[in-house]
XYZ file of C-alpha atoms in Angstrom:
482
model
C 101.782 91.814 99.702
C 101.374 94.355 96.581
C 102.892 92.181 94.094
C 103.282 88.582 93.333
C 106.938 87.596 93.904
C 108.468 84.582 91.834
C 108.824 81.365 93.955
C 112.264 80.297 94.451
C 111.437 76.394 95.336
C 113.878 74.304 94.114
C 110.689 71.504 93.285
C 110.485 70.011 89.476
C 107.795 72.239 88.604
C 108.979 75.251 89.263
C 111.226 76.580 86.615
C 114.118 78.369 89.073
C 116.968 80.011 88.763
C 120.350 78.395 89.437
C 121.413 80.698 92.278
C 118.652 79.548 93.857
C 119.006 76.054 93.406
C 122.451 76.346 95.392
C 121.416 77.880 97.978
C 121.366 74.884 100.300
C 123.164 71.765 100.436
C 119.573 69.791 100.846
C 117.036 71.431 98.685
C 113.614 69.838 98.692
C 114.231 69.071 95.343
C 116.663 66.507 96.504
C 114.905 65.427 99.033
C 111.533 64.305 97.234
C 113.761 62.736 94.710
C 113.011 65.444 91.712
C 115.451 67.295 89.786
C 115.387 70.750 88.915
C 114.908 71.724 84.905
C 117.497 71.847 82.322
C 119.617 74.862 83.499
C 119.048 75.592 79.397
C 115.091 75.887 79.866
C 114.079 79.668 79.517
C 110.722 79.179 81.709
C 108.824 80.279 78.857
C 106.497 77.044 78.642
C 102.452 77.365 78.975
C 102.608 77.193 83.185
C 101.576 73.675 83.200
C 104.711 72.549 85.148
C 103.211 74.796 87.768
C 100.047 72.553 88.217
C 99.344 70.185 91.520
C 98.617 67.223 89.590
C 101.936 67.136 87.212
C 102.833 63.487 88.547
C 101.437 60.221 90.071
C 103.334 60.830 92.773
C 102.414 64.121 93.973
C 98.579 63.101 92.795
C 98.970 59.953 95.857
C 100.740 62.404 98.090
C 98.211 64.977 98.233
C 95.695 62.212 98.516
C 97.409 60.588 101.243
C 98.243 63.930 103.487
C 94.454 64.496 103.011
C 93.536 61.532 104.566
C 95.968 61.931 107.231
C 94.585 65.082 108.419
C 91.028 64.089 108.135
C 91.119 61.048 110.308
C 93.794 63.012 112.655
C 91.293 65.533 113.034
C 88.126 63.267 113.315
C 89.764 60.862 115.957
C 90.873 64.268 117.959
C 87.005 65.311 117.438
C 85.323 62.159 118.821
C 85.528 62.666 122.310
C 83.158 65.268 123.208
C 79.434 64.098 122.751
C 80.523 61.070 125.134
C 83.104 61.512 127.284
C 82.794 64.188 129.531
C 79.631 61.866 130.743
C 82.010 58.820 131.249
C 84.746 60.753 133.234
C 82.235 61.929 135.911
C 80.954 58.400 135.908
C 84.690 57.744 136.609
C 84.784 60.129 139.415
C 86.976 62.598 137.031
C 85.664 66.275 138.531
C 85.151 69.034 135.974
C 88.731 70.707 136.405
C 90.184 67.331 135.217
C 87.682 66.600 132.569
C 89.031 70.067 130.875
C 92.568 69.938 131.476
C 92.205 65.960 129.675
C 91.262 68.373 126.615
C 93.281 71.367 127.014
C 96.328 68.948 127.281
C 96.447 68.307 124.021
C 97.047 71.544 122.281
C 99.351 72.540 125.078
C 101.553 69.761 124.169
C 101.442 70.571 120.640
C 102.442 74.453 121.770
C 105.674 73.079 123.433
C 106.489 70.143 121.079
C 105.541 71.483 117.769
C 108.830 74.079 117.439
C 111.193 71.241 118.628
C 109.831 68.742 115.769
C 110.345 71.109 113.173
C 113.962 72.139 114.119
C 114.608 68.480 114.023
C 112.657 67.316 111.251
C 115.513 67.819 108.529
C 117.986 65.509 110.650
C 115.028 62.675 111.177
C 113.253 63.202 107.691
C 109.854 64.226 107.091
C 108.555 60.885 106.266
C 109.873 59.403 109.700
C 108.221 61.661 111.099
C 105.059 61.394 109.480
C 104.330 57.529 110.117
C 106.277 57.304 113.234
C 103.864 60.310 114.482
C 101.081 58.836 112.895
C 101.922 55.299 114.808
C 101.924 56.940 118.274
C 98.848 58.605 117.371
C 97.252 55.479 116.323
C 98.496 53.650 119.344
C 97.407 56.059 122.072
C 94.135 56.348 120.643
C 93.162 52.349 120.462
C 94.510 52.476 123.830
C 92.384 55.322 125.049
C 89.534 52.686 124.604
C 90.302 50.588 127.585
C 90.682 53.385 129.975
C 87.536 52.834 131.596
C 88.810 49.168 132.657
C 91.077 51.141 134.778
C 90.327 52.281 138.627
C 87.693 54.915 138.842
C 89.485 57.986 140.605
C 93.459 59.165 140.477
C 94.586 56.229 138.368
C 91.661 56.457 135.589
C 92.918 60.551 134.759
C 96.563 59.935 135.348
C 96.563 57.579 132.469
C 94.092 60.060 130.402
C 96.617 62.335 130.879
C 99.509 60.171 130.003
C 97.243 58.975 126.817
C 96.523 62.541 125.771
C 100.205 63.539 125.755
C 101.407 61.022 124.192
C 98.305 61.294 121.221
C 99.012 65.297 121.078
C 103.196 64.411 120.712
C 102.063 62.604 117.471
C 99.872 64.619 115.788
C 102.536 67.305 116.246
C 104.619 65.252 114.587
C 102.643 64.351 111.717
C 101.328 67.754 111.100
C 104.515 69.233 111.208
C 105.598 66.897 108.322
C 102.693 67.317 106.655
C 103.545 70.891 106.208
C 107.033 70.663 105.630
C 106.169 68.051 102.693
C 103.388 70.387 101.281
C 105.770 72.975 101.135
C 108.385 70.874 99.688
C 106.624 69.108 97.322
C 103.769 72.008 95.787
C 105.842 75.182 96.389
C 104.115 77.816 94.167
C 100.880 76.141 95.004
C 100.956 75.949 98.409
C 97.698 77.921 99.283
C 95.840 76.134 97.064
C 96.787 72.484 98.324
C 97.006 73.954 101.716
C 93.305 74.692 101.131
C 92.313 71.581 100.182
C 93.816 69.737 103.264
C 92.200 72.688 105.773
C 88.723 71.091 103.454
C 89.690 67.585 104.854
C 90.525 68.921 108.241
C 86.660 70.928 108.211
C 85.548 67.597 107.627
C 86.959 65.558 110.135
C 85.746 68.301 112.567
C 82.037 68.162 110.972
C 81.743 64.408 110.979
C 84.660 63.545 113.982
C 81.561 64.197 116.781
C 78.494 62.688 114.859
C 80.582 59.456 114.582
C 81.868 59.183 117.736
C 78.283 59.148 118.957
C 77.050 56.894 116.347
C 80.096 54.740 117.332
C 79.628 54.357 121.221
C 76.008 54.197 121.102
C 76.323 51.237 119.007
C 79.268 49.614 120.561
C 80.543 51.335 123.592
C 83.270 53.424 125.145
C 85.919 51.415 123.082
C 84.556 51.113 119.741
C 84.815 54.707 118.670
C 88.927 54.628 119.566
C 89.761 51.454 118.058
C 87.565 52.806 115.059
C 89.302 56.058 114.566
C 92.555 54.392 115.339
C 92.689 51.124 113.392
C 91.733 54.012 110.657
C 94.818 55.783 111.624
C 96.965 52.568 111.330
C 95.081 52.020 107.897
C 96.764 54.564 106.463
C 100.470 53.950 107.836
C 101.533 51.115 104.697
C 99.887 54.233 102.513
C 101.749 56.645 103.556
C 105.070 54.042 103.530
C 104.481 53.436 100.164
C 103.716 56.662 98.353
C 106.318 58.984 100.318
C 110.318 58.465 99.257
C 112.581 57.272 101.554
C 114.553 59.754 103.869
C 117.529 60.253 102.419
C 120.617 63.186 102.008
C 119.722 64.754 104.563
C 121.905 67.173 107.416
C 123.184 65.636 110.273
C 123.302 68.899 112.019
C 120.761 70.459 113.759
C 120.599 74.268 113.778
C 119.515 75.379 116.795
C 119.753 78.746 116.095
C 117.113 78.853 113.286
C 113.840 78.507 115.221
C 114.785 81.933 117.219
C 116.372 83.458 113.855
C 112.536 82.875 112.396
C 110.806 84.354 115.423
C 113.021 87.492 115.364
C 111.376 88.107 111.968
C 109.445 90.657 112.322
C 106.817 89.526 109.405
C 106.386 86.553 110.792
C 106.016 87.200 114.129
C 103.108 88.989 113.079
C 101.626 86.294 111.395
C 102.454 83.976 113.949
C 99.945 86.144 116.354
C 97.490 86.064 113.193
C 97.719 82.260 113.728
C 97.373 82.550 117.498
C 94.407 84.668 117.550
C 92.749 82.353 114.609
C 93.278 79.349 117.073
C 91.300 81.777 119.478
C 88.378 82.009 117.400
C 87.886 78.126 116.905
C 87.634 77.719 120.350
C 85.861 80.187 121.684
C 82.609 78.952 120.991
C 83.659 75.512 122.147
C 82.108 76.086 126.130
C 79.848 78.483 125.993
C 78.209 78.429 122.658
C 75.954 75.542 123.637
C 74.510 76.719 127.106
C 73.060 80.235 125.625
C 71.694 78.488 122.292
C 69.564 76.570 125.395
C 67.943 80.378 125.528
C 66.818 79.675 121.898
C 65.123 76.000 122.753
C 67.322 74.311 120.405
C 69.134 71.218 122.185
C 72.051 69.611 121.803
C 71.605 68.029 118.244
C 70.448 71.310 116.749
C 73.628 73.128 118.401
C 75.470 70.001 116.715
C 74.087 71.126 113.563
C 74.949 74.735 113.718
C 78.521 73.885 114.520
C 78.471 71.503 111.298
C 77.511 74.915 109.442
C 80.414 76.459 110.714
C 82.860 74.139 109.835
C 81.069 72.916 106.160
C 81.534 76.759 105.565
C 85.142 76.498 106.532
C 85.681 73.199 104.141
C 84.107 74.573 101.303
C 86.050 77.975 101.269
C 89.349 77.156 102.114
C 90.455 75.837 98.324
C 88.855 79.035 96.688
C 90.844 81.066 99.754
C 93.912 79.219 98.994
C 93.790 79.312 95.385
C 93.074 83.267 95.623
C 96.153 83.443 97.206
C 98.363 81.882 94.965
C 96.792 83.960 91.854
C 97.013 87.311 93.517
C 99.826 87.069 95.599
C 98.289 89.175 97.939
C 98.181 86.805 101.483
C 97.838 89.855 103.835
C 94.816 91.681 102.311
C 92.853 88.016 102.470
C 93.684 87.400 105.626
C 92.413 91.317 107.000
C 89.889 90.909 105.040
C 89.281 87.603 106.578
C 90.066 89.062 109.849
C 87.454 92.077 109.251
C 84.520 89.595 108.574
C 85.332 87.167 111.494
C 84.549 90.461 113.605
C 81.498 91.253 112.073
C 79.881 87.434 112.499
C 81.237 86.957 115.809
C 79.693 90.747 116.658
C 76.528 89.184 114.661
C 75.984 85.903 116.797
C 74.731 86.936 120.336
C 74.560 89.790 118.357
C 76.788 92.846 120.918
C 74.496 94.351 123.063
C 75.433 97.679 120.924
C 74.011 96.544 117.762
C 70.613 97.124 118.913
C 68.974 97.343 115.287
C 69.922 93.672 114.669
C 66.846 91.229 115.895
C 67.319 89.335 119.033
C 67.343 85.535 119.634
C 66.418 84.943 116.123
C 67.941 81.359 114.965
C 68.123 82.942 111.053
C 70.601 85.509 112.462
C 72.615 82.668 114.201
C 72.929 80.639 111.034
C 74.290 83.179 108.973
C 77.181 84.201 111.714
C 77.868 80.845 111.969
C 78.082 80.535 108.135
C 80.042 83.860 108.184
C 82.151 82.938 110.797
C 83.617 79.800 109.015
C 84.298 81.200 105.730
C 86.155 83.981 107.248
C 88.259 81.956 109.660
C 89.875 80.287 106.345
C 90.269 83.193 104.824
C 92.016 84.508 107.716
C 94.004 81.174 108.459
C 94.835 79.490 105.152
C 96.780 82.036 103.892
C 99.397 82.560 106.926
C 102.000 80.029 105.710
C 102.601 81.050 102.345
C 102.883 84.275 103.461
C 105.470 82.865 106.266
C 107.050 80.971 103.691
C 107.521 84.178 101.805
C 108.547 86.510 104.156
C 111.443 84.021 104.779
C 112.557 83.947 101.599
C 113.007 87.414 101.381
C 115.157 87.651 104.684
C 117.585 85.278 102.555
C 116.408 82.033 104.516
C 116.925 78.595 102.267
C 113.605 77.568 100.480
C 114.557 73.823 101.872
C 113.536 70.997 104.108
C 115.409 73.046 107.304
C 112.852 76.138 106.449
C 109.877 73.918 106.172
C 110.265 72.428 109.228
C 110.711 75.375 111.434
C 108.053 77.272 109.702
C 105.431 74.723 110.109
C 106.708 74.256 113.729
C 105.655 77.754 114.767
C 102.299 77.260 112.630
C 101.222 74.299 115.009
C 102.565 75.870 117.802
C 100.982 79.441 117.620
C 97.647 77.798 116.536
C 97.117 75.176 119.474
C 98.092 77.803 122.120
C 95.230 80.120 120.330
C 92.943 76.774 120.311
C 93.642 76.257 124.296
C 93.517 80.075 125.344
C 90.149 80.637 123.536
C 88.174 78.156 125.681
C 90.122 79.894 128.416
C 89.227 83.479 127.237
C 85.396 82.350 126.401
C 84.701 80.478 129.707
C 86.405 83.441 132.226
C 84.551 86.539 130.170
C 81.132 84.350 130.811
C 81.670 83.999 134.658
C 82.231 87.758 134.709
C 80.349 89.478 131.962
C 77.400 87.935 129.741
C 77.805 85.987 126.821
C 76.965 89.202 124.343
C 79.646 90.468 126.183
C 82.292 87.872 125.607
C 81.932 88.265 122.019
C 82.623 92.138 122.335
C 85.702 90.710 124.140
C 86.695 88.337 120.971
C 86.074 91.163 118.610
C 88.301 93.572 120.466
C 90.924 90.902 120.149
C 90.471 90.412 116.515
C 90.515 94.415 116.375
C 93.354 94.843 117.546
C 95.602 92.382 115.856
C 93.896 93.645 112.416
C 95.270 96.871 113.569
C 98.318 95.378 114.426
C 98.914 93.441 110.863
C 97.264 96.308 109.120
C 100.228 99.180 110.013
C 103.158 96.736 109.877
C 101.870 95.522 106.200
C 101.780 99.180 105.174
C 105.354 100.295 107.097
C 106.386 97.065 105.471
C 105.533 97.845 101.769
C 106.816 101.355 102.139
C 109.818 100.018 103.354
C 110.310 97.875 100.114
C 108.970 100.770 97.800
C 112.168 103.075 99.652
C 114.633 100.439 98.838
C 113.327 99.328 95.209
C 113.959 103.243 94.449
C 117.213 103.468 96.456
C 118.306 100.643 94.085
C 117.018 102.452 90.820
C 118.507 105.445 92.118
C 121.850 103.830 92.071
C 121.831 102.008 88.516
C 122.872 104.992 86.267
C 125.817 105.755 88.806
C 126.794 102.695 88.697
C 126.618 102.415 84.863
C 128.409 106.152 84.987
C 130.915 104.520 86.842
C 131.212 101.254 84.882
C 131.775 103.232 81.714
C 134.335 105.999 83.053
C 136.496 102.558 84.378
């Protein structure tokens, strides 16, 4: 966006106007428990009402929504340096082993939208723990699965396990968002930023510890570990977060299709889709060609860490870009344009024939490349969601939130289960050079995509800021003759 529009959330720190703050019935203002500023107050203070750390209670709350995602993203991590092993042992065939982990974003897909058009009725805070509770729950119970019959029952009751685990972390990061946006409004893509730093981390160290866990104590120990961890930080989360209060009885049904008829943010809905693509592309097929390198499983392990310590340490600065410049669509192209040229970097495409071949330095810095890009091209899709529905007169309130961060969740685990998809069907056929030519098209196109509509999109608002300019001395004319 060309210019940096003034935020509207009706939060404590942000000095708005009052036609804003009556635009809904339940403001997040109410909700949290804050009250606007003295309808007197001119806004003309030093911008330090605008900071994240204003209160104790937003300090704990971004604490606590950072430790929620990095042990929901760790315990959704651990399973894959063991378990694919045990299922076989378990007589689970291949198919099954990958639909047990494709399950889980493909529940998120279908329950993510639904959570958020409820979440003002239920409250984000219900929603949080009781999310974070079925989470918890599933996961301790995952431990004991290989108790059960080897065969049919044993990946029945993976499956049932999965489902119910993916239902609750599309509960709780549904709230999460909702409450960000809620509680930081014209600092949302720099707190955003700093939870995608806690989710980077629960991907880096989410694998190392599961191993570390079940060599030293088993199939169980890593679940019960990850979710006693999860249960840990239920009374925290209790504590620090209001109660649900005030809030609409009514659901509106209508809103979640009202969103997706926006045109701006169905375009950075697909943005979010294809970002989900690129985090799991890599996920099958990455491993078997680095074999064509020498470098085994813990050196793949390692470059994968890169990837995502990349991703953690860029996302604040990405975020906090964002809310400076007010420009969310240039970062993410621009993040866009550099996730094509590491993923065209990695094998590299057969085409770029004056890059080395099979040269581990090259690898690294795609992989490096490749994680600082994604956030770039990822981190900044909600504010810019959250802004676009502003502008099409939706409520900056709890109802908003939720929807909004029900399509994020949604449109991001259907990219994270089509890219293993994508990446393991463009192998079978083509090579894996190939494949990557395949993800860069991809990414090409939606650039192209997001690129024209942001430029028909600011020419539209240019036409109609000088239609309205246009008018004013008529109107004055007007005024005066009356």
């Amino acid at each position: 966006m060309s210019t940096r529009r003034p935020s509207y959330s009706r939060i404590a720190s942000v000095n708005a106007s009052p036609i804003f703050r009556k635009q809904s019935s339940v403001s997040s203002a109410d909700f949290f428990g804050e009250h606007p500023p003295d309808d007197t107050d001119d806004g003309s203070s030093d911008g330090t009402q605008n900071g994240i750390w204003n209160t104790t209670r937003s300090k704990l709350t971004l604490v606590s929504l950072c430790l929620v995602y990095f042990a929901a993203t760790a315990s959704f991590a651990i399973l894959s340096p063991f378990f694919p092993g045990e299922a076989q042992e378990m007589n689970a065939s291949g198919t099954e082993i990958g639909l047990i982990f494709g399950i889980y974003p493909l529940v998120v897909f279908v329950v993510a939208p639904l959570i958020g058009v409820l979440l003002p009725t239920v409250g984000p805070r219900f929603t949080l723990t009781a999310g974070l509770f079925l989470c918890a729950g599933s996961q301790i119970l995952f431990g004991f699965v290989s108790m059960l019959p080897k065969g049919v029952v044993f990946v029945v009751f993976c499956f049932l396990l999965r489902v119910v685990m993916a239902m609750g972390g599309a509960a709780a990061d549904t709230a999460s968002f909702a409450i960000v946006a809620g509680e930081f409004g014209s600092n949302i893509g720099t707190v955003t930023g700093a939870m995608e730093t806690f989710t980077g981390l629960g991907f880096m160290l989410g694998p190392p510890l599961g191993g570390v866990l079940y060599s030293a104590g088993g199939f169980k120990l890593p679940f019960i570990v990850l979710g006693g961890l999860l249960l840990s930080i239920l009374p925290v989360v209790m504590l620090i977060l209001p109660k649900d209060q005030d809030l609409p009885r009514k659901v509106d049904t209508g809103l979640l299709l009202r969103m997706t008829k926006i045109p701006g943010i169905a375009v950075i809905g697909l943005s979010i889709l294809v970002s989900g693509l690129v985090l799991g592309f890599l996920d099958p097929t990455f491993a078997p060609y680095m074999k064509k390198f020498g470098l085994g499983p813990s050196k793949v392990g390692l470059l994968f860490l890169l990837c995502a310590g990349c991703y953690a340490i860029s996302a604040p600065l990405v975020g906090w870009i964002s809310d400076k410049t007010g420009r969310t669509r240039v970062v993410i192209i621009i993040g866009a344009a550099f996730v094509i040229i590491g993923i065209s970097m990695l094998a590299p495409a057969p085409f770029l024939t004056f890059l080395p071949q099979r040269k581990v330095w090259l690898v690294c810095v795609s992989m490096g490349m490749l994680g600082a890009a994604v956030s770039a091209y990822q981190v900044p899709c909600m504010p810019d969601m959250l802004e676009t529905a502003r502008e099409h007169g939706m409520p900056d309130d709890i109802t908003t939130h939720g929807v909004l961060s029900g399509i994020f969740n949604a449109t991001a685990s259907i990219g994270a289960f089509l890219g293993p998809t994508i990446s393991g069907l463009t192998e079978n056929y083509l090579t894996f050079q190939w494949s990557t030519v395949v993800l860069a098209g991809i990414l090409g196109f939606q650039v192209v995509v997001l690129t024209l509509f942001t430029v028909f999109d600011q020419g539209r608002k240019r036409m109609r800021s000088y239609s309205e300019r246009r008018k004013e001395p008529f109107e004055k004319d007007i005024h005066v003759q009356v």
